[in-house]
Amino acid sequence: MLKRQALESDLEALVVVFTTAVHALAGGAYTAEQCHAWAPIPPDAEGWRSRLSGLKVMLACEGEQLAGFIGYARSGHVDLLFTAPPFARRGVATALFGAACADMRRAGAQRLSTEASLAARPFFERQGLTVVGEEEVLRQGVALRRFRMTGDLRLPDA
Ligand SMILES: CC(C)(COP(=O)(O)OP(=O)(O)OC[C@H]1O[C@@H](n2cnc3c(N)ncnc32)[C@H](O)[C@@H]1OP(=O)(O)O)[C@@H](O)C(=O)NCCC(=O)NCCS
């Protein structure tokens, strides 16, 4: 699986992965109303352009297909992590997360934080992060529960 930095031309495929991941992979943890508020169909492409502009975005690709992506700040925050449903549970997010952590370490970050969805919490726990708080975020007026999680980047697994 190839990993590379995202280009402007990847935006459309990346938004498709986000939208399908939310509806197919997070759908067991959130209601249909919550999924539609989180990942509207059709998606807001312009909103995505500005959302990604401040982040480092790395893609995992298999051939021509986008298997997943991670968006993060090198200072130690993971904003986005989504795997395309056909590639779920094949180590895509683990590979992306590991590469992002290595990049954060190179930038001197020592702590890692994220706001994990109900669906992503087990993944981040597996990576060694722990829950430090619970919160509700509003998307289009609909509340979604999520967890604030942190980890130590000095440890090899986080
Ligand atoms: C969370 C997500 C990114 C994980 O992607 P993935 O590529 O399937 O993850 P991996 O294959 O690297 O999983 C590694 C390990 O994490 C854990 N894990 C991943 N998904 C899990 C799930 N749905 N339930 C329980 N454990 C899970 C398992 O321990 C897994 O190892 P295993 O498959 O050997 O049991 C993906 O399910 C997703 O896009 N979810 C929907 C969107 C979302 O919530 N994104 C995060 C926003 S904060």
XYZ file of N, CA, C and O and ligand atoms in Angstrom:
680
model
N 0.850 -1.210 0.000
C 0.000 0.000 0.000
C 0.877 1.248 0.000
O 1.729 1.400 0.872
N 0.662 2.100 -0.992
C 1.478 3.313 -1.132
C 0.935 4.436 -0.245
O -0.275 4.642 -0.194
N 1.812 5.140 0.432
C 1.381 6.327 1.189
C 2.020 7.553 0.547
O 3.199 7.535 0.205
N 1.220 8.608 0.397
C 1.764 9.842 -0.173
C 0.962 11.043 0.315
O -0.169 10.888 0.796
N 1.573 12.224 0.168
C 0.870 13.457 0.530
C -0.289 13.698 -0.443
O -0.186 13.371 -1.636
N -1.379 14.269 0.066
C -2.538 14.556 -0.792
C -2.249 15.753 -1.694
O -1.521 16.670 -1.319
N -2.834 15.713 -2.879
C -2.751 16.821 -3.826
C -4.137 17.444 -3.939
O -5.145 16.816 -3.594
N -4.179 18.652 -4.473
C -5.457 19.341 -4.713
C -6.417 18.428 -5.505
O -7.603 18.345 -5.212
N -5.853 17.699 -6.467
C -6.682 16.854 -7.340
C -7.256 15.625 -6.617
O -8.076 14.908 -7.174
N -6.821 15.360 -5.386
C -7.341 14.212 -4.625
C -8.617 14.551 -3.863
O -9.232 13.662 -3.267
N -8.974 15.840 -3.849
C -10.059 16.282 -2.960
C -11.353 15.487 -3.151
O -11.954 15.023 -2.175
N -11.752 15.310 -4.405
C -13.039 14.663 -4.659
C -13.048 13.219 -4.119
O -13.987 12.806 -3.432
N -11.986 12.472 -4.394
C -11.918 11.080 -3.937
C -11.865 11.002 -2.414
O -12.464 10.124 -1.789
N -11.176 11.967 -1.840
C -11.042 11.998 -0.389
C -12.409 12.250 0.291
O -12.752 11.616 1.293
N -13.192 13.124 -0.312
C -14.510 13.413 0.263
C -15.439 12.203 0.111
O -16.258 11.925 0.989
N -15.267 11.460 -0.959
C -16.058 10.228 -1.134
C -15.691 9.221 -0.042
O -16.566 8.590 0.571
N -14.395 9.083 0.242
C -13.973 8.156 1.299
C -14.546 8.607 2.644
O -15.091 7.796 3.408
N -14.458 9.900 2.926
C -15.020 10.416 4.183
C -16.512 10.070 4.277
O -16.984 9.526 5.286
N -17.256 10.381 3.231
C -18.713 10.231 3.274
C -19.102 8.757 3.412
O -19.943 8.400 4.253
N -18.472 7.901 2.636
C -18.836 6.480 2.710
C -18.373 5.865 4.029
O -19.061 5.005 4.589
N -17.220 6.308 4.534
C -16.739 5.768 5.820
C -17.707 6.122 6.945
O -18.050 5.271 7.774
N -18.159 7.365 6.962
C -19.090 7.759 8.027
C -20.363 6.922 7.941
O -20.806 6.340 8.935
N -20.944 6.837 6.748
C -22.239 6.161 6.631
C -22.117 4.644 6.817
O -22.971 4.029 7.435
N -21.043 4.058 6.290
C -20.946 2.585 6.351
C -20.242 2.094 7.614
O -20.618 1.063 8.159
N -19.202 2.814 8.062
C -18.397 2.288 9.176
C -18.780 2.886 10.527
O -18.594 2.234 11.556
N -19.286 4.119 10.523
C -19.692 4.720 11.801
C -21.204 4.586 12.002
O -21.725 4.954 13.058
N -21.889 4.050 11.000
C -23.352 3.949 11.045
C -23.878 3.061 12.163
O -25.021 3.210 12.583
N -23.052 2.169 12.646
C -23.497 1.323 13.756
C -23.474 2.053 15.086
O -24.143 1.643 16.044
N -22.714 3.148 15.140
C -22.550 3.867 16.410
C -23.401 5.128 16.489
O -23.634 5.650 17.585
N -23.830 5.635 15.358
C -24.627 6.867 15.309
C -25.907 6.609 14.519
O -25.940 5.715 13.656
N -26.925 7.423 14.764
C -28.183 7.276 14.027
C -27.999 7.791 12.596
O -27.028 8.504 12.302
N -28.950 7.457 11.727
C -28.888 7.941 10.337
C -28.904 9.461 10.322
O -28.184 10.099 9.536
N -29.681 10.083 11.214
C -29.728 11.554 11.263
C -28.352 12.117 11.622
O -27.889 13.103 11.033
N -27.693 11.497 12.575
C -26.362 11.965 12.977
C -25.352 11.796 11.835
O -24.538 12.683 11.577
N -25.421 10.647 11.146
C -24.493 10.418 10.028
C -24.716 11.449 8.922
O -23.750 11.957 8.338
N -25.969 11.777 8.635
C -26.245 12.761 7.577
C -25.790 14.155 7.988
O -25.340 14.942 7.148
N -25.883 14.479 9.273
C -25.414 15.784 9.747
C -23.879 15.849 9.679
O -23.299 16.875 9.333
N -23.227 14.738 9.989
C -21.761 14.661 10.001
C -21.212 14.641 8.566
O -20.255 15.334 8.232
N -21.847 13.861 7.720
C -21.372 13.676 6.342
C -22.541 13.842 5.386
O -23.124 12.862 4.928
N -22.893 15.112 5.076
C -24.062 15.351 4.216
C -23.870 14.774 2.815
O -22.746 14.668 2.329
N -24.968 14.398 2.208
C -24.954 13.936 0.812
C -25.901 14.859 0.038
O -27.089 14.894 0.375
N -25.428 15.634 -0.972
C -24.054 15.684 -1.442
C -23.141 16.432 -0.471
O -23.611 17.276 0.302
N -21.837 16.144 -0.532
C -20.906 16.804 0.392
C -20.633 18.266 0.027
O -20.870 18.669 -1.105
N -20.118 18.984 0.999
C -19.786 20.397 0.828
C -18.302 20.501 0.419
O -17.427 20.639 1.260
N -18.036 20.450 -0.891
C -16.648 20.396 -1.376
C -15.861 21.636 -0.965
O -14.692 21.544 -0.595
N -16.496 22.813 -1.037
C -15.775 24.054 -0.688
C -15.388 24.063 0.783
O -14.290 24.466 1.160
N -16.315 23.581 1.639
C -16.026 23.487 3.063
C -14.806 22.601 3.303
O -13.966 22.888 4.144
N -14.718 21.535 2.518
C -13.587 20.619 2.659
C -12.278 21.269 2.264
O -11.255 21.043 2.896
N -12.332 22.077 1.219
C -11.110 22.750 0.770
C -10.509 23.563 1.915
O -9.323 23.482 2.199
N -11.357 24.341 2.608
C -10.806 25.175 3.685
C -10.463 24.314 4.910
O -9.487 24.573 5.608
N -11.227 23.270 5.146
C -10.951 22.403 6.289
C -9.576 21.733 6.169
O -8.864 21.555 7.147
N -9.208 21.370 4.951
C -7.943 20.653 4.750
C -6.745 21.581 4.629
O -5.602 21.146 4.780
N -7.030 22.876 4.385
C -5.925 23.778 4.040
C -4.901 23.914 5.167
O -3.728 24.076 4.914
N -5.324 23.811 6.415
C -4.372 23.974 7.508
C -3.742 22.672 7.990
O -3.007 22.675 8.977
N -4.039 21.564 7.315
C -3.597 20.253 7.807
C -2.583 19.608 6.876
O -2.566 19.901 5.676
N -1.780 18.705 7.431
C -1.029 17.799 6.576
C -1.953 16.625 6.284
O -2.581 16.079 7.208
N -2.072 16.254 5.036
C -2.993 15.167 4.678
C -2.210 14.094 3.925
O -1.568 14.374 2.910
N -2.252 12.885 4.469
C -1.553 11.758 3.852
C -2.580 10.717 3.405
O -3.555 10.452 4.113
N -2.337 10.164 2.238
C -3.259 9.171 1.665
C -2.624 7.787 1.656
O -1.406 7.664 1.540
N -3.470 6.767 1.747
C -3.043 5.397 1.481
C -3.758 4.950 0.209
O -4.984 5.069 0.111
N -2.986 4.474 -0.758
C -3.574 4.099 -2.042
C -3.209 2.667 -2.392
O -2.098 2.217 -2.114
N -4.171 1.990 -2.997
C -3.879 0.667 -3.538
C -4.207 0.740 -5.026
O -5.387 0.843 -5.392
N -3.172 0.750 -5.836
C -3.381 0.982 -7.267
C -3.994 2.360 -7.445
O -3.525 3.335 -6.888
N -5.085 2.401 -8.194
C -5.756 3.672 -8.458
C -6.718 4.061 -7.343
O -7.268 5.153 -7.339
N -6.932 3.135 -6.416
C -7.974 3.365 -5.408
C -7.435 4.043 -4.153
O -6.365 3.693 -3.656
N -8.222 4.990 -3.646
C -7.891 5.629 -2.380
C -8.463 4.757 -1.257
O -9.668 4.540 -1.166
N -7.559 4.227 -0.424
C -7.986 3.305 0.634
C -8.258 4.022 1.948
O -9.001 3.512 2.801
N -7.670 5.211 2.127
C -7.910 5.944 3.367
C -7.061 7.189 3.421
O -6.183 7.391 2.564
N -7.326 8.039 4.412
C -6.513 9.249 4.567
C -6.484 9.680 6.020
O -7.371 9.341 6.811
N -5.429 10.411 6.357
C -5.309 11.004 7.688
C -4.975 12.479 7.513
O -4.194 12.851 6.636
N -5.597 13.320 8.332
C -5.302 14.756 8.352
C -4.831 15.111 9.752
O -5.500 14.774 10.733
N -3.674 15.760 9.854
C -3.098 16.003 11.176
C -2.266 17.273 11.191
O -1.904 17.816 10.139
N -1.977 17.730 12.414
C -1.034 18.833 12.616
C 0.243 18.220 13.167
O 0.180 17.366 14.068
N 1.377 18.672 12.678
C 2.657 18.073 13.118
C 2.948 18.359 14.583
O 3.799 17.735 15.189
N 2.213 19.323 15.136
C 2.381 19.629 16.562
C 1.781 18.529 17.445
O 1.976 18.537 18.662
N 1.034 17.569 16.842
C 0.576 16.424 17.608
C -0.930 16.244 17.711
O -1.421 15.690 18.699
N -1.659 16.676 16.684
C -3.123 16.497 16.736
C -3.618 15.797 15.479
O -3.287 16.212 14.363
N -4.402 14.721 15.670
C -5.039 14.042 14.530
C -6.453 14.584 14.381
O -7.268 14.483 15.294
N -6.715 15.214 13.234
C -8.039 15.790 12.975
C -8.962 14.817 12.262
O -10.157 14.796 12.530
N -8.413 14.087 11.310
C -9.242 13.266 10.423
C -8.563 11.922 10.201
O -7.349 11.881 9.977
N -9.339 10.858 10.241
C -8.791 9.531 9.903
C -9.948 8.674 9.391
O -10.864 8.352 10.155
N -9.900 8.347 8.129
C -11.026 7.638 7.514
C -10.512 6.566 6.548
O -9.602 6.821 5.755
N -11.129 5.414 6.628
C -10.780 4.304 5.739
C -11.965 4.009 4.820
O -13.117 3.976 5.283
N -11.685 3.803 3.543
C -12.754 3.445 2.596
C -13.334 2.095 3.010
O -12.572 1.160 3.298
N -14.666 1.967 3.054
C -15.274 0.731 3.574
C -14.718 -0.571 2.993
O -14.484 -1.519 3.763
N -14.430 -0.672 1.684
C -13.918 -1.962 1.196
C -12.550 -2.329 1.782
O -12.130 -3.480 1.702
N -11.851 -1.349 2.361
C -10.512 -1.596 2.905
C -10.507 -1.693 4.432
O -9.445 -1.780 5.036
N -11.693 -1.669 5.042
C -11.752 -1.657 6.508
C -11.142 -2.921 7.096
O -11.204 -4.006 6.511
N -10.526 -2.763 8.254
C -9.911 -3.842 9.043
C -8.813 -4.562 8.272
O -8.587 -5.754 8.437
N -8.104 -3.795 7.450
C -6.952 -4.349 6.729
C -5.687 -3.580 7.066
O -4.712 -3.621 6.317
N -5.727 -2.809 8.145
C -4.513 -2.132 8.592
C -4.239 -0.786 7.946
O -3.171 -0.209 8.152
N -5.200 -0.262 7.166
C -4.974 1.021 6.478
C -4.791 2.155 7.489
O -3.820 2.925 7.434
N -5.729 2.273 8.439
C -5.642 3.366 9.422
C -4.395 3.199 10.295
O -3.741 4.187 10.638
N -4.047 1.965 10.611
C -2.833 1.727 11.420
C -1.597 2.234 10.685
O -0.739 2.898 11.278
N -1.516 1.956 9.387
C -0.357 2.396 8.601
C -0.308 3.921 8.512
O 0.757 4.535 8.670
N -1.463 4.534 8.271
C -1.503 6.002 8.161
C -1.167 6.654 9.497
O -0.402 7.623 9.564
N -1.738 6.106 10.554
C -1.503 6.654 11.890
C -0.014 6.541 12.245
O 0.590 7.479 12.767
N 0.588 5.393 11.941
C 2.007 5.197 12.244
C 2.882 6.188 11.487
O 3.816 6.763 12.061
N 2.559 6.425 10.225
C 3.352 7.365 9.428
C 3.175 8.797 9.942
O 4.133 9.572 10.002
N 1.947 9.147 10.324
C 1.698 10.501 10.851
C 2.431 10.694 12.177
O 3.035 11.747 12.412
N 2.414 9.682 13.032
C 3.126 9.784 14.317
C 4.620 9.962 14.101
O 5.269 10.763 14.785
N 5.173 9.222 13.140
C 6.606 9.352 12.853
C 6.909 10.784 12.406
O 7.918 11.377 12.808
N 6.031 11.340 11.585
C 6.228 12.715 11.102
C 6.119 13.717 12.261
O 6.892 14.673 12.348
N 5.171 13.493 13.160
C 5.025 14.380 14.331
C 6.280 14.322 15.207
O 6.748 15.335 15.705
N 6.795 13.101 15.391
C 8.018 12.955 16.206
C 9.164 13.722 15.563
O 9.930 14.396 16.243
N 9.268 13.631 14.232
C 10.337 14.355 13.535
C 10.203 15.857 13.757
O 11.184 16.586 13.796
N 8.949 16.309 13.910
C 8.700 17.742 14.132
C 8.878 18.105 15.605
O 8.701 19.272 15.975
N 9.171 17.124 16.458
C 9.453 17.422 17.868
C 8.266 17.278 18.801
O 8.376 17.571 19.992
N 7.112 16.805 18.283
C 5.936 16.657 19.158
C 6.146 15.498 20.134
O 6.744 14.480 19.776
N 5.656 15.653 21.343
C 5.810 14.598 22.354
C 4.469 14.012 22.770
O 4.403 12.900 23.278
N 3.397 14.795 22.595
C 2.064 14.323 22.975
C 1.170 14.317 21.741
O 1.330 15.134 20.835
N 0.214 13.405 21.780
C -0.713 13.254 20.668
C -2.130 13.424 21.208
O -2.425 12.928 22.306
N -2.978 14.100 20.459
C -4.376 14.202 20.889
C -5.293 14.034 19.685
O -4.897 14.241 18.536
N -6.522 13.636 19.984
C -7.539 13.543 18.939
C -8.909 13.617 19.589
O -9.043 13.477 20.811
N -9.922 13.874 18.780
C -11.306 13.755 19.241
C -11.884 12.569 18.464
O -12.126 12.670 17.269
N -12.037 11.458 19.154
C -12.422 10.215 18.480
C -13.927 10.023 18.491
O -14.588 10.215 19.518
N -14.432 9.580 17.356
C -15.849 9.216 17.288
C -16.079 7.945 18.114
O -15.125 7.237 18.478
N -17.343 7.633 18.366
C -17.672 6.363 19.036
C -17.083 5.192 18.246
O -16.603 4.220 18.816
N -17.117 5.328 16.914
C -16.654 4.236 16.051
C -15.134 4.108 16.063
O -14.602 3.007 15.877
N -14.438 5.218 16.274
C -12.973 5.193 16.177
C -12.295 4.955 17.522
O -11.096 4.668 17.556
N -13.031 5.065 18.607
C -12.411 4.902 19.929
C -11.623 3.585 20.066
O -10.476 3.605 20.518
N -12.188 2.432 19.646
C -11.416 1.188 19.803
C -10.125 1.200 18.997
O -9.116 0.646 19.423
N -10.178 1.848 17.827
C -8.949 1.935 17.030
C -7.870 2.701 17.792
O -6.731 2.243 17.914
N -8.232 3.883 18.321
C -7.223 4.700 19.001
C -6.764 4.041 20.302
O -5.594 4.167 20.677
N -7.664 3.339 20.971
C -7.236 2.607 22.174
C -6.191 1.561 21.795
O -5.206 1.374 22.507
N -6.417 0.907 20.684
C -5.468 -0.102 20.205
C -4.096 0.524 19.933
O -3.065 -0.121 20.067
N -4.111 1.821 19.564
C -2.844 2.516 19.289
C -2.206 3.075 20.559
O -1.199 3.782 20.494
N -2.841 2.849 21.702
C -2.241 3.265 22.966
C -2.762 4.577 23.526
O -2.266 5.056 24.548
N -3.761 5.174 22.880
C -4.329 6.420 23.418
C -5.351 6.102 24.510
O -5.953 5.014 24.497
N -5.553 7.052 25.413
C -6.566 6.857 26.457
C -7.573 8.004 26.427
O -7.247 9.133 26.033
N -8.769 7.691 26.882
C -9.839 8.692 26.914
C -9.609 9.622 28.100
O -9.415 9.166 29.225
N -9.626 10.942 27.824
C -9.465 11.912 28.908
C -10.728 12.761 29.088
O -10.797 13.584 29.996
N -11.712 12.555 28.236
C -12.948 13.319 28.396
C -13.941 12.942 27.317
O -13.587 12.311 26.317
N -15.178 13.342 27.558
C -16.238 13.038 26.597
C -16.911 14.361 26.274
O -17.023 15.221 27.151
N -17.333 14.551 25.037
C -17.969 15.821 24.679
C -19.013 15.589 23.592
O -19.061 14.511 22.984
N -19.815 16.627 23.391
C -20.777 16.606 22.284
C -20.410 17.730 21.341
O -20.127 18.837 21.773
N -20.405 17.412 20.052
C -20.119 18.426 19.053
C -21.370 18.566 18.181
O -22.059 17.574 17.932
N -21.673 19.799 17.758
C -22.859 20.019 16.928
C -22.488 20.048 15.461
O -21.555 20.759 15.063
N -23.164 19.242 14.676
C -23.005 19.267 13.218
C -24.382 19.546 12.641
O -25.293 18.732 12.791
N -24.516 20.699 11.989
C -25.810 21.110 11.422
C -26.930 21.002 12.460
O -28.025 20.529 12.154
N -26.609 21.382 13.688
C -27.612 21.404 14.744
C -27.866 20.056 15.406
O -28.683 19.954 16.319
N -27.163 19.022 14.951
C -27.353 17.681 15.520
C -26.146 17.350 16.403
O -24.992 17.545 15.992
N -26.403 16.845 17.615
C -25.321 16.554 18.552
C -24.718 15.179 18.288
O -25.443 14.203 18.079
N -23.386 15.124 18.313
C -22.674 13.841 18.178
C -21.723 13.694 19.362
O -20.954 14.604 19.658
N -21.773 12.547 19.982
C -20.847 12.267 21.094
C -19.489 11.861 20.562
O -19.396 11.126 19.563
N -18.459 12.311 21.239
C -17.116 11.854 20.866
C -16.213 11.926 22.099
O -16.620 12.478 23.135
N -15.006 11.408 21.963
C -14.100 11.304 23.104
C -12.812 12.069 22.835
O -12.225 11.938 21.749
N -12.378 12.837 23.840
C -11.049 13.435 23.769
C -10.057 12.376 24.228
O -10.225 11.783 25.298
N -9.062 12.115 23.405
C -8.091 11.061 23.718
C -6.686 11.620 23.556
O -6.439 12.473 22.699
N -5.777 11.119 24.398
C -4.383 11.552 24.278
C -3.455 10.350 24.381
O -3.836 9.282 24.886
N -2.239 10.551 23.929
C -1.220 9.505 24.014
C 0.158 10.140 24.032
O 0.303 11.343 23.796
N 1.137 9.301 24.313
C 2.513 9.766 24.434
C 3.261 9.399 23.158
O 3.414 8.216 22.846
N 3.722 10.399 22.425
C 4.428 10.117 21.171
C 5.832 9.587 21.407
O 6.486 9.144 20.473
N 6.295 9.656 22.665
C 7.637 9.121 22.929
C 7.614 7.600 22.990
O 8.635 6.951 22.883
N 6.385 7.041 23.166
C 6.274 5.578 23.159
C 6.187 5.107 21.711
O 5.590 5.783 20.877
N 6.732 3.946 21.401
C 6.767 3.520 20.001
C 5.394 3.300 19.379
O 5.238 3.446 18.189
N 4.360 2.977 20.183
C 3.058 2.630 19.589
C 2.111 3.809 19.428
O 1.004 3.647 18.955
N 2.474 5.005 19.920
C 1.507 6.108 19.800
C 2.163 7.333 19.211
O 3.326 7.334 18.943
C -11.807 4.035 12.650
C -11.269 3.672 11.271
C -10.449 4.853 10.703
C -10.377 2.414 11.395
O -9.847 2.116 10.111
P -9.274 0.663 9.681
O -8.384 0.886 8.501
O -10.384 -0.296 9.507
O -8.429 0.262 10.967
P -7.308 -0.889 11.081
O -7.575 -1.995 10.111
O -5.956 -0.256 11.005
O -7.606 -1.416 12.582
C -6.580 -1.656 13.528
C -7.195 -2.146 14.815
O -8.030 -1.126 15.387
C -9.169 -1.757 16.010
N -10.393 -1.437 15.279
C -10.503 -0.824 14.076
N -11.802 -0.687 13.732
C -12.523 -1.219 14.755
C -13.922 -1.385 14.988
N -14.847 -0.966 14.106
N -14.309 -1.985 16.130
C -13.408 -2.437 17.036
N -12.065 -2.315 16.870
C -11.634 -1.704 15.741
C -8.912 -3.271 15.958
O -8.141 -3.602 17.085
C -8.080 -3.364 14.684
O -7.293 -4.534 14.632
P -7.945 -5.932 14.083
O -8.626 -5.619 12.779
O -6.734 -6.801 13.939
O -8.906 -6.382 15.141
C -12.427 3.336 10.264
O -13.245 2.332 10.834
C -13.312 4.506 9.908
O -13.049 5.215 8.932
N -14.414 4.679 10.692
C -15.470 5.634 10.398
C -15.066 7.040 10.517
C -14.483 7.436 11.837
O -15.085 7.290 12.881
N -13.280 8.017 11.706
C -12.561 8.570 12.801
C -13.015 9.959 13.076
S -12.355 10.445 14.646
